Short mmCIF file of C-alpha atoms in Angstrom, two decimals:
data_model
loop_
_atom_site.label_atom_id
_atom_site.label_comp_id
_atom_site.label_asym_id
_atom_site.label_seq_id
_atom_site.Cartn_x
_atom_site.Cartn_y
_atom_site.Cartn_z
CA MET A 1 35.54 -6.20 -22.15
CA SER A 2 32.44 -8.39 -22.26
CA ASP A 3 30.18 -8.06 -25.30
CA LYS A 4 27.09 -9.11 -23.34
CA LYS A 5 24.64 -6.28 -22.73
CA HIS A 6 23.46 -5.94 -19.14
CA THR A 7 20.29 -4.03 -18.25
CA THR A 8 18.07 -3.39 -15.25
CA THR A 9 14.55 -4.83 -15.25
CA SER A 10 13.40 -1.51 -16.75
CA GLY A 11 15.80 -1.85 -19.68
CA ILE A 12 18.33 0.73 -18.50
CA GLU A 13 21.75 -0.36 -19.75
CA ILE A 14 24.32 -1.04 -17.05
CA LYS A 15 27.87 -0.06 -17.97
CA GLU A 16 30.77 -2.34 -17.15
CA LEU A 17 32.37 0.34 -14.99
CA TYR A 18 31.33 3.71 -13.58
CA TYR A 19 33.92 6.42 -13.05
CA VAL A 20 32.32 9.72 -12.11
CA ALA A 21 29.48 10.64 -9.82
CA LYS A 22 28.26 14.19 -9.30
CA PRO A 23 29.53 16.08 -6.23
CA MET A 24 27.53 15.20 -3.11
CA GLU A 25 26.46 18.62 -1.87
CA GLU A 26 22.96 17.56 -0.84
CA LYS A 27 22.31 16.70 2.81
CA PRO A 28 19.76 14.26 4.23
CA GLY A 29 16.57 15.92 5.42
CA GLU A 30 16.89 18.77 2.94
CA PHE A 31 15.20 19.43 -0.43
CA PRO A 32 15.00 17.44 -2.67
CA PHE A 33 15.47 14.64 -0.08
CA THR A 34 17.33 12.22 -2.35
CA ARG A 35 19.35 11.10 0.68
CA GLY A 36 16.37 10.64 2.99
CA ILE A 37 13.69 12.70 4.69
CA GLN A 38 15.32 12.74 8.16
CA LYS A 39 18.72 14.17 8.95
CA ASP A 40 19.69 11.17 11.08
CA MET A 41 17.44 8.53 9.42
CA TYR A 42 17.71 5.19 11.26
CA ARG A 43 20.25 6.50 13.78
CA GLY A 44 17.29 8.34 15.30
CA ARG A 45 14.71 5.54 14.99
CA LEU A 46 14.29 2.47 12.87
CA TRP A 47 11.59 2.09 10.25
CA THR A 48 8.22 0.82 11.46
CA MET A 49 8.24 -2.97 11.25
CA ARG A 50 4.77 -3.85 10.00
CA GLN A 51 3.47 -7.31 9.22
CA TYR A 52 0.53 -7.37 6.84
CA ALA A 53 -2.03 -9.73 8.34
CA GLY A 54 -5.72 -10.50 8.20
CA PHE A 55 -7.63 -13.68 7.48
CA SER A 56 -10.80 -15.53 8.37
CA THR A 57 -12.82 -13.80 11.10
CA ALA A 58 -12.00 -10.78 13.22
CA GLU A 59 -11.50 -13.14 16.16
CA GLU A 60 -8.80 -15.16 14.35
CA SER A 61 -7.02 -12.07 12.99
CA ASN A 62 -7.02 -10.52 16.46
CA LYS A 63 -5.08 -13.53 17.75
CA ARG A 64 -2.45 -13.07 14.97
CA TYR A 65 -2.13 -9.35 15.80
CA HIS A 66 -1.49 -10.09 19.47
CA TYR A 67 1.09 -12.70 18.44
CA LEU A 68 2.89 -10.28 16.10
CA LEU A 69 2.90 -7.52 18.71
CA SER A 70 4.36 -9.96 21.25
CA GLN A 71 7.15 -10.76 18.76
CA GLY A 72 8.19 -7.14 18.29
CA THR A 73 6.03 -5.79 15.45
CA THR A 74 5.82 -2.01 15.85
CA GLY A 75 2.82 -1.34 13.60
CA LEU A 76 -0.19 -3.27 12.37
CA SER A 77 -1.18 -3.66 8.72
CA VAL A 78 -4.66 -5.01 8.01
CA ALA A 79 -5.56 -7.21 5.04
CA PHE A 80 -9.27 -7.29 4.18
CA ASP A 81 -11.07 -9.99 2.25
CA LEU A 82 -12.39 -9.29 -1.25
CA PRO A 83 -16.06 -8.79 -0.27
CA THR A 84 -14.99 -6.12 2.25
CA GLN A 85 -12.81 -4.44 -0.38
CA ILE A 86 -15.63 -4.19 -2.93
CA GLY A 87 -18.47 -3.34 -0.57
CA TYR A 88 -20.37 -6.61 -0.07
CA ASP A 89 -21.43 -8.02 3.28
CA SER A 90 -20.47 -11.63 3.91
CA ASP A 91 -24.03 -12.85 3.35
CA HIS A 92 -24.24 -11.33 -0.15
CA GLU A 93 -24.33 -13.80 -3.04
CA MET A 94 -21.29 -12.09 -4.59
CA ALA A 95 -19.29 -12.93 -1.44
CA ASP A 96 -19.77 -16.68 -1.80
CA GLY A 97 -16.42 -18.48 -1.80
CA GLU A 98 -14.38 -15.39 -0.88
CA VAL A 99 -15.26 -14.64 2.76
CA GLY A 100 -12.13 -14.46 4.90
CA LYS A 101 -9.91 -15.87 2.14
CA VAL A 102 -7.36 -13.17 1.26
CA GLY A 103 -7.97 -11.05 4.35
CA VAL A 104 -10.27 -10.58 7.29
CA ALA A 105 -14.04 -10.28 6.80
CA ILE A 106 -15.40 -6.99 8.15
CA ASP A 107 -19.14 -6.38 7.93
CA SER A 108 -19.78 -3.83 10.68
CA LEU A 109 -18.34 -1.90 13.60
CA LYS A 110 -18.89 -5.05 15.69
CA ASP A 111 -16.19 -6.81 13.65
CA ILE A 112 -13.78 -3.88 14.07
CA GLU A 113 -14.37 -3.97 17.83
CA ILE A 114 -13.39 -7.66 17.84
CA LEU A 115 -10.48 -7.16 15.42
CA PHE A 116 -8.76 -4.71 17.78
CA ASP A 117 -9.92 -6.21 21.07
CA GLY A 118 -7.24 -5.64 23.69
CA ILE A 119 -5.30 -3.24 21.43
CA GLU A 120 -5.33 0.46 22.33
CA LEU A 121 -5.56 2.38 19.06
CA LYS A 122 -3.93 5.43 20.65
CA ASN A 123 -0.76 3.36 21.20
CA ILE A 124 -0.37 1.77 17.76
CA THR A 125 -0.21 2.92 14.16
CA THR A 126 -2.42 0.93 11.81
CA SER A 127 -2.20 0.67 8.05
CA MET A 128 -5.32 -0.53 6.24
CA THR A 129 -5.17 -1.81 2.66
CA ILE A 130 -8.60 -0.58 1.61
CA ASN A 131 -9.60 1.58 -1.34
CA ALA A 132 -13.15 1.64 -2.71
CA THR A 133 -14.63 1.30 0.81
CA ALA A 134 -11.93 3.36 2.56
CA THR A 135 -14.44 5.93 3.86
CA ILE A 136 -16.40 3.18 5.62
CA LEU A 137 -13.42 1.36 7.16
CA LEU A 138 -11.86 4.63 8.33
CA ALA A 139 -15.22 5.60 9.86
CA MET A 140 -15.34 2.27 11.73
CA TYR A 141 -11.76 2.70 12.98
CA MET A 142 -12.52 6.22 14.20
CA ALA A 143 -15.75 5.07 15.86
CA LEU A 144 -13.81 2.42 17.79
CA ALA A 145 -11.10 4.92 18.76
CA LYS A 146 -13.81 7.19 20.19
CA LYS A 147 -15.33 4.25 22.12
CA GLN A 148 -11.88 3.55 23.58
CA GLY A 149 -11.65 7.18 24.71
CA ALA A 150 -8.83 8.10 22.32
CA ASP A 151 -8.31 11.66 21.11
CA LEU A 152 -8.92 11.56 17.34
CA LYS A 153 -6.44 14.38 16.90
CA GLN A 154 -3.71 12.06 18.24
CA ILE A 155 -4.43 8.70 16.57
CA SER A 156 -2.24 7.84 13.60
CA GLY A 157 -2.21 5.36 10.76
CA THR A 158 -2.82 5.07 7.05
CA ILE A 159 -5.59 4.08 4.69
CA GLN A 160 -4.50 3.06 1.22
CA ASN A 161 -7.43 4.92 -0.40
CA ASP A 162 -5.72 4.93 -3.83
CA ILE A 163 -8.47 4.19 -6.33
CA LEU A 164 -6.58 5.18 -9.49
CA LYS A 165 -4.24 2.20 -9.29
CA GLU A 166 -7.32 -0.02 -8.86
CA TYR A 167 -8.52 1.02 -12.32
CA ALA A 168 -5.01 0.65 -13.73
CA ALA A 169 -3.83 -2.57 -12.15
CA ARG A 170 -5.80 -4.23 -9.38
CA GLY A 171 -9.54 -4.10 -10.03
CA THR A 172 -11.22 -3.64 -6.64
CA TYR A 173 -13.12 -0.49 -7.58
CA ILE A 174 -16.87 0.11 -7.24
CA TYR A 175 -17.82 3.58 -8.44
CA PRO A 176 -16.84 5.61 -11.54
CA PRO A 177 -13.57 7.56 -11.32
CA LYS A 178 -15.13 10.99 -10.77
CA GLN A 179 -17.28 9.81 -7.86
CA SER A 180 -14.38 7.84 -6.40
CA MET A 181 -12.20 10.94 -6.48
CA ARG A 182 -14.97 12.83 -4.66
CA LEU A 183 -14.86 10.28 -1.79
CA ILE A 184 -11.08 10.60 -1.60
CA THR A 185 -11.13 14.39 -1.38
CA ASP A 186 -13.90 14.16 1.24
CA ILE A 187 -11.46 12.13 3.35
CA PHE A 188 -8.65 14.65 2.73
CA GLU A 189 -10.86 17.52 3.83
CA PHE A 190 -12.37 15.80 6.87
CA CYS A 191 -9.14 14.36 8.24
CA SER A 192 -7.14 17.56 7.82
CA LYS A 193 -9.46 19.07 10.46
CA GLU A 194 -10.53 16.14 12.61
CA VAL A 195 -7.75 13.51 12.40
CA PRO A 196 -4.68 15.59 11.51
CA LYS A 197 -2.08 12.84 12.18
CA TRP A 198 -3.78 10.31 9.92
CA ASN A 199 -2.23 9.55 6.51
CA THR A 200 -5.26 9.96 4.28
CA ILE A 201 -3.91 8.14 1.25
CA SER A 202 -1.10 5.70 0.52
CA ILE A 203 -0.46 6.13 -3.18
CA SER A 204 0.40 2.65 -4.26
CA GLY A 205 2.94 1.47 -6.78
CA TYR A 206 2.96 -1.95 -5.15
CA HIS A 207 0.02 -3.33 -7.09
CA ILE A 208 1.17 -1.71 -10.33
CA ARG A 209 4.40 -3.67 -9.96
CA GLU A 210 2.58 -6.87 -8.99
CA ALA A 211 0.55 -6.53 -12.20
CA GLY A 212 3.79 -6.73 -14.17
CA SER A 213 5.21 -3.23 -14.56
CA THR A 214 8.90 -2.42 -14.56
CA ALA A 215 10.50 -0.47 -11.73
CA VAL A 216 10.47 2.72 -13.83
CA GLN A 217 6.79 2.27 -14.73
CA GLU A 218 5.93 1.64 -11.08
CA LEU A 219 7.66 4.88 -10.12
CA ALA A 220 6.23 6.96 -12.97
CA PHE A 221 2.62 5.77 -12.77
CA THR A 222 2.58 6.07 -8.97
CA LEU A 223 3.87 9.64 -8.98
CA ALA A 224 1.53 10.56 -11.85
CA ASN A 225 -1.39 9.29 -9.76
CA GLY A 226 -0.07 11.24 -6.78
CA LYS A 227 0.04 14.39 -8.89
CA THR A 228 -3.62 13.82 -9.84
CA TYR A 229 -4.61 13.54 -6.16
CA LEU A 230 -2.71 16.75 -5.38
CA LYS A 231 -4.55 18.62 -8.12
CA ALA A 232 -7.94 17.23 -7.03
CA ALA A 233 -7.35 18.41 -3.47
CA ILE A 234 -6.19 21.84 -4.63
CA ASP A 235 -9.33 22.11 -6.80
CA LYS A 236 -11.35 21.30 -3.66
CA GLY A 237 -9.79 24.38 -2.05
CA LEU A 238 -7.41 22.54 0.30
CA ASP A 239 -4.02 23.97 1.25
CA ILE A 240 -1.22 21.84 -0.24
CA ASN A 241 1.04 22.75 2.67
CA ILE A 242 -1.42 21.07 5.04
CA PHE A 243 -2.90 18.07 3.21
CA ALA A 244 0.29 17.03 1.37
CA LYS A 245 1.89 16.27 4.74
CA ARG A 246 -0.65 13.47 5.18
CA LEU A 247 0.04 11.73 1.88
CA SER A 248 2.25 8.67 1.90
CA PHE A 249 3.36 6.16 -0.72
CA PHE A 250 3.50 2.38 -0.91
CA PHE A 251 6.19 0.83 -3.09
CA ASN A 252 7.18 -2.66 -4.08
CA CYS A 253 10.72 -3.96 -3.76
CA HIS A 254 11.86 -6.59 -6.25
CA ASN A 255 15.08 -8.50 -6.78
CA ASN A 256 17.28 -6.08 -8.75
CA PHE A 257 19.08 -4.69 -5.72
CA PHE A 258 20.60 -1.48 -7.05
CA GLU A 259 17.70 -0.54 -9.33
CA GLU A 260 15.31 -0.70 -6.37
CA ILE A 261 17.55 1.52 -4.25
CA ALA A 262 17.86 4.00 -7.13
CA LYS A 263 14.06 3.95 -7.56
CA PHE A 264 13.46 4.96 -3.95
CA ARG A 265 16.07 7.73 -4.07
CA ALA A 266 14.67 9.05 -7.37
CA ALA A 267 11.11 8.91 -6.01
CA ARG A 268 11.90 11.34 -3.18
CA ARG A 269 13.63 13.76 -5.51
CA MET A 270 10.85 13.67 -8.08
CA TRP A 271 8.03 14.11 -5.56
CA ALA A 272 9.81 17.09 -4.01
CA LYS A 273 9.90 18.73 -7.44
CA ILE A 274 6.24 17.89 -8.19
CA THR A 275 4.95 19.31 -4.90
CA LYS A 276 7.09 22.42 -5.21
CA GLU A 277 5.79 23.07 -8.73
CA LEU A 278 2.23 22.80 -7.42
CA GLY A 279 2.87 25.39 -4.72
CA ALA A 280 4.16 23.53 -1.65
CA THR A 281 6.60 25.64 0.33
CA ASP A 282 6.69 23.66 3.59
CA ASP A 283 9.47 21.04 3.68
CA LYS A 284 7.18 18.43 5.21
CA ALA A 285 4.68 18.89 2.38
CA GLN A 286 7.47 18.22 -0.14
CA MET A 287 8.69 15.01 1.51
CA LEU A 288 7.85 11.61 0.06
CA ARG A 289 7.27 9.19 2.94
CA PHE A 290 6.76 5.58 1.97
CA HIS A 291 6.00 2.06 3.12
CA THR A 292 7.59 -0.86 1.30
CA GLN A 293 6.49 -4.44 0.86
CA THR A 294 8.77 -7.08 -0.58
CA GLY A 295 7.71 -8.43 -3.97
CA GLY A 296 4.90 -10.96 -3.76
CA SER A 297 5.15 -11.84 -7.43
CA THR A 298 8.85 -12.72 -7.01
CA LEU A 299 8.03 -15.56 -4.60
CA THR A 300 8.14 -19.06 -6.03
CA ALA A 301 6.16 -22.16 -5.12
CA GLN A 302 9.18 -24.20 -6.19
CA GLN A 303 11.84 -24.48 -3.46
CA PRO A 304 9.90 -22.05 -1.26
CA LEU A 305 12.69 -21.66 1.32
CA ASN A 306 14.62 -19.79 -1.39
CA ASN A 307 12.09 -17.02 -0.78
CA VAL A 308 13.74 -16.29 2.59
CA ILE A 309 16.83 -15.14 0.68
CA ARG A 310 14.77 -13.19 -1.87
CA VAL A 311 12.88 -11.37 0.88
CA THR A 312 16.12 -10.57 2.74
CA ASN A 313 17.66 -9.10 -0.42
CA GLN A 314 14.57 -7.00 -1.07
CA ALA A 315 14.24 -5.84 2.53
CA MET A 316 17.88 -4.73 2.57
CA ALA A 317 17.32 -2.74 -0.63
CA ALA A 318 14.28 -1.03 0.91
CA VAL A 319 16.28 -0.06 4.00
CA LEU A 320 19.24 1.21 1.98
CA GLY A 321 16.70 3.13 -0.12
CA GLY A 322 15.37 4.87 3.00
CA THR A 323 11.91 3.40 3.65
CA GLN A 324 9.84 4.62 6.63
CA SER A 325 7.93 1.37 7.06
CA LEU A 326 8.43 -2.19 5.86
CA HIS A 327 6.53 -5.47 5.49
CA THR A 328 8.44 -8.63 4.67
CA ASN A 329 6.58 -11.48 2.97
CA GLY A 330 6.38 -15.01 4.33
CA TYR A 331 8.37 -17.63 2.40
CA ASP A 332 5.23 -19.76 1.88
CA GLU A 333 3.00 -17.06 0.35
CA ALA A 334 3.23 -18.52 -3.15
CA LEU A 335 1.33 -21.48 -1.70
CA SER A 336 -1.06 -20.01 0.88
CA LEU A 337 -1.57 -17.26 3.40
CA PRO A 338 1.56 -17.12 5.61
CA THR A 339 1.74 -19.61 8.44
CA GLU A 340 2.67 -18.31 11.87
CA ALA A 341 6.18 -19.75 11.46
CA ALA A 342 6.69 -17.98 8.12
CA ALA A 343 5.36 -14.69 9.54
CA LYS A 344 7.86 -14.93 12.40
CA ILE A 345 10.83 -15.53 10.07
CA ALA A 346 9.68 -12.56 7.96
CA LEU A 347 9.64 -10.30 11.01
CA ARG A 348 12.98 -11.64 12.26
CA THR A 349 14.46 -10.73 8.84
CA GLN A 350 13.69 -7.07 9.50
CA GLN A 351 14.94 -7.25 13.07
CA ILE A 352 18.27 -8.81 12.03
CA ILE A 353 18.77 -6.12 9.37
CA GLY A 354 17.84 -3.40 11.87
CA PHE A 355 19.81 -4.56 14.87
CA GLU A 356 22.67 -6.71 13.54
CA SER A 357 23.71 -5.68 10.01
CA GLY A 358 25.16 -2.24 10.75
CA VAL A 359 23.50 -0.64 7.70
CA THR A 360 21.49 1.66 9.99
CA ASP A 361 24.58 3.23 11.57
CA THR A 362 24.99 5.94 8.94
CA VAL A 363 22.61 7.86 6.71
CA ASP A 364 22.29 6.87 3.02
CA PRO A 365 25.40 4.64 3.08
CA LEU A 366 25.43 4.17 -0.71
CA ALA A 367 25.50 7.92 -1.45
CA GLY A 368 28.40 8.85 -3.69
CA SER A 369 28.61 5.42 -5.27
CA PHE A 370 29.41 6.04 -8.92
CA PHE A 371 26.91 3.34 -9.92
CA VAL A 372 24.08 4.23 -7.52
CA GLU A 373 24.20 7.95 -8.24
CA SER A 374 24.28 7.39 -12.02
CA LEU A 375 21.46 4.84 -11.84
CA THR A 376 19.34 7.16 -9.69
CA ASP A 377 19.66 9.83 -12.39
CA GLU A 378 18.80 7.38 -15.17
CA VAL A 379 15.77 5.93 -13.37
CA GLU A 380 14.52 9.47 -12.73
CA ALA A 381 15.00 10.53 -16.36
CA ALA A 382 13.14 7.46 -17.64
CA ALA A 383 10.27 8.04 -15.21
CA TRP A 384 9.90 11.71 -16.23
CA LEU A 385 9.40 10.60 -19.85
CA TYR A 386 6.34 8.63 -18.78
CA ILE A 387 4.99 11.40 -16.54
CA ASP A 388 5.40 14.00 -19.29
CA LYS A 389 3.43 11.75 -21.65
CA ILE A 390 0.66 11.26 -19.07
CA ASP A 391 0.53 15.01 -18.42
CA ALA A 392 0.13 15.60 -22.16
CA MET A 393 -2.89 13.24 -22.11
CA GLY A 394 -4.50 15.32 -19.35
CA GLY A 395 -3.36 13.34 -16.31
CA SER A 396 -3.78 9.89 -14.80
CA VAL A 397 -7.56 9.67 -15.08
CA TYR A 398 -7.36 10.18 -18.83
CA ALA A 399 -4.36 7.85 -19.14
CA ILE A 400 -6.37 5.14 -17.36
CA GLU A 401 -9.59 5.78 -19.27
CA SER A 402 -7.68 5.52 -22.56
CA ASP A 403 -6.13 2.22 -21.39
CA TYR A 404 -2.60 3.64 -21.72
CA MET A 405 -1.29 2.58 -18.30
CA GLN A 406 -2.96 -0.83 -18.51
CA GLN A 407 -1.42 -1.55 -21.92
CA GLU A 408 2.07 -0.48 -20.82
CA ILE A 409 1.87 -2.72 -17.75
CA ALA A 410 0.52 -5.66 -19.77
CA ALA A 411 3.33 -5.35 -22.33
CA SER A 412 5.97 -5.41 -19.59
CA ALA A 413 4.33 -8.38 -17.87
CA TYR A 414 4.24 -10.28 -21.17
CA GLN A 415 7.90 -9.58 -21.85
CA TYR A 416 8.91 -10.67 -18.33
CA GLN A 417 7.02 -13.97 -18.61
CA ASN A 418 8.55 -14.67 -22.03
CA GLU A 419 12.01 -14.14 -20.56
CA ILE A 420 11.27 -16.62 -17.76
CA GLU A 421 10.00 -19.18 -20.25
CA ASP A 422 12.86 -18.84 -22.73
CA GLY A 423 15.42 -18.87 -19.91
CA SER A 424 16.97 -15.48 -20.66
CA ARG A 425 15.86 -14.35 -17.19
CA VAL A 426 16.93 -16.76 -14.45
CA SER A 427 14.51 -17.73 -11.70
CA VAL A 428 16.34 -20.02 -9.31
CA GLY A 429 14.41 -23.23 -8.75
CA VAL A 430 11.96 -22.44 -11.56
CA ASN A 431 13.93 -22.41 -14.83
CA LYS A 432 17.41 -23.11 -13.46
CA PHE A 433 18.80 -25.20 -10.59
CA THR A 434 15.55 -27.14 -10.44
CA GLN A 435 15.06 -30.35 -8.49
CA LYS A 436 12.40 -32.82 -7.56
CA GLU A 437 11.11 -31.96 -4.13
CA LYS A 438 8.44 -32.72 -1.62
CA GLY A 439 5.91 -29.94 -1.13
CA ILE A 440 5.59 -27.98 2.09
CA THR A 441 3.29 -29.97 4.33
CA GLU A 442 2.05 -27.05 6.41
CA VAL A 443 -0.08 -24.60 4.46
CA PHE A 444 -2.64 -22.14 5.78
CA ILE A 445 -6.16 -23.05 4.60
CA ILE A 446 -9.24 -20.92 5.30
CA ASP A 447 -12.40 -22.95 5.84
CA ASP A 448 -15.50 -22.07 3.77
CA SER A 449 -17.56 -22.21 6.99
CA ILE A 450 -16.38 -18.64 7.73
CA ARG A 451 -19.23 -17.26 5.59
CA LYS A 452 -21.78 -19.07 7.73
CA LEU A 453 -20.25 -17.64 10.92
CA GLN A 454 -20.25 -14.09 9.51
CA THR A 455 -23.86 -14.48 8.32
CA GLN A 456 -24.92 -15.54 11.80
CA LYS A 457 -23.20 -12.47 13.25
CA LEU A 458 -24.98 -10.24 10.73
CA ASP A 459 -28.37 -11.75 11.55
CA LYS A 460 -27.75 -11.17 15.28
CA LEU A 461 -26.58 -7.60 14.67
CA LYS A 462 -29.67 -6.70 12.64
CA SER A 463 -31.99 -8.16 15.28
CA GLU A 464 -30.37 -6.14 18.09
CA ARG A 465 -29.66 -2.71 16.53
CA ASP A 466 -32.12 0.18 16.09
CA ASN A 467 -33.10 -0.46 12.48
CA ASN A 468 -35.10 2.77 12.17
CA ALA A 469 -32.04 4.78 13.19
CA VAL A 470 -29.96 2.85 10.67
CA LYS A 471 -32.48 3.52 7.92
CA GLN A 472 -32.45 7.26 8.66
CA ALA A 473 -28.64 7.34 8.68
CA LEU A 474 -28.47 5.55 5.33
CA ASN A 475 -31.07 7.89 3.82
CA SER A 476 -28.97 10.86 4.96
CA ILE A 477 -25.93 9.49 3.16
CA GLY A 478 -27.95 8.94 -0.02
CA GLU A 479 -29.30 12.49 -0.02
CA ALA A 480 -25.91 14.07 0.76
CA ALA A 481 -24.24 12.04 -1.99
CA LYS A 482 -26.37 13.95 -4.53
CA LYS A 483 -24.99 17.26 -3.24
CA ASP A 484 -21.60 18.84 -2.62
CA VAL A 485 -21.54 17.71 1.01
CA ASN A 486 -18.71 15.97 2.83
CA LEU A 487 -19.90 12.41 3.44
CA MET A 488 -17.49 11.40 6.20
CA PRO A 489 -19.52 12.68 9.21
CA LEU A 490 -22.63 10.93 7.88
CA ILE A 491 -20.79 7.66 7.28
CA ILE A 492 -19.35 7.81 10.81
CA ASP A 493 -22.86 8.34 12.17
CA ALA A 494 -24.14 5.33 10.20
CA VAL A 495 -21.40 2.93 11.35
CA GLU A 496 -21.90 4.06 14.96
CA LYS A 497 -25.53 2.98 14.56
CA TYR A 498 -24.19 -0.37 13.27
CA ALA A 499 -25.12 0.04 9.63
CA THR A 500 -23.15 -2.56 7.72
CA LEU A 501 -20.42 -1.96 5.19
CA GLY A 502 -22.58 -3.45 2.42
CA GLU A 503 -25.58 -1.29 3.31
CA ILE A 504 -23.52 1.91 3.11
CA ALA A 505 -21.78 0.85 -0.11
CA ASP A 506 -25.16 0.00 -1.67
CA VAL A 507 -26.53 3.47 -0.89
CA LEU A 508 -23.56 4.98 -2.72
CA ARG A 509 -23.95 2.47 -5.58
CA ASN A 510 -27.53 3.60 -6.01
CA THR A 511 -26.43 7.24 -6.21
CA PHE A 512 -23.07 7.05 -7.99
CA GLY A 513 -23.59 3.95 -10.13
CA GLU A 514 -20.96 1.27 -10.70
CA TYR A 515 -17.96 1.36 -13.02
#
């Protein structure tokens, strides 16, 4: 026997050999859903193949969306630039240097109309990675759907809307936690009545993992945040059996193949127990549905074509773990936004797994594996230890305010980087199997002139709209924000009058303050 100790990225020791797994009495589609949330899983339908895209102007992103749809993408996923994410119009001084860089610049309903030009919202599901300004972007999306003649009760998609992980790991928050939670529950309440097929929050472990957490921490902190959202909605008087059906999750998938699969299986089981304990009796309210994105932080600038193999490995783990939706990263994303060629290879990776590999022919094909079943149990047990500790603190808000989550993530990130630097963790092409190489010649660069174009569009918009009507709509939001009034109808009214994202965010800043 080897004396070398082997562990997962979360520090769970891996035995040399596994002999016994527990009897497999559980069926797919039944509580606690370890084996998947559908009885037939991918035999019935494949996961939604999303490609996360958004850059420059709405016009340029619209062209990429049409290209991806023509190549077989089955759902859109919108990336917004930093000013949009933190509530600044493109002409604001804080937006200088960032307009259109890491996503598309959206300043008003006009931009949303251009972004989805030629795309019928009733025929596509759209995921939007937006948090602090989620109310405003959802309002714009709904306003466009209405203009297209769509029935709001039939449109479907997801807003990320997960502000707790912004405080813990990502940083694109605006308002204090309490006020941010109020906006989130306003969306829960409004959409449960008016847009019942919309996923009102995608509780995100992805960014927690990108910040440096382990797989177990990603799982634990994400579910702890989800538990906080459940309790906030229950306190608002919402029925868990209704609103919990519209919650979804967003997980990362890194390189440790079996640990990632175990993480996804454990996540379903744990969420089923959490929702049941909080009063959910409907199966669909107990199900954890999730989108997966392959690990951005695992991509290397060195030997970037190696990333094709990394992404394939991660995508296969997500599928074997039972994901409902998947985005595969472009091989060049350690260098720039993905080129069209890299985006196509990323999509083809999913299509080859889905249509050629055979892994979709049976449900939960790794069930009963001595190793996978044991590892699922161990990942779950380790995650419960974290959740129990967070519960003892009073929940996620308190754990974040006390810096507990942030410190745990930082410690893991530090350890990981040390292991890369001392060579105890191998990164192919970075600290082992290195070579001198020419850089990729084609990289995707966003021109700084985008801010000027967006500013011109804003000037034109403000000269053509009814500014008195806009002022009244903004005043109404400001007054309602001081009371216990759902803000969504008022925000929809404001965007329909072409109030800008920055104008609406500023009204809420003036009332709620900034964090």
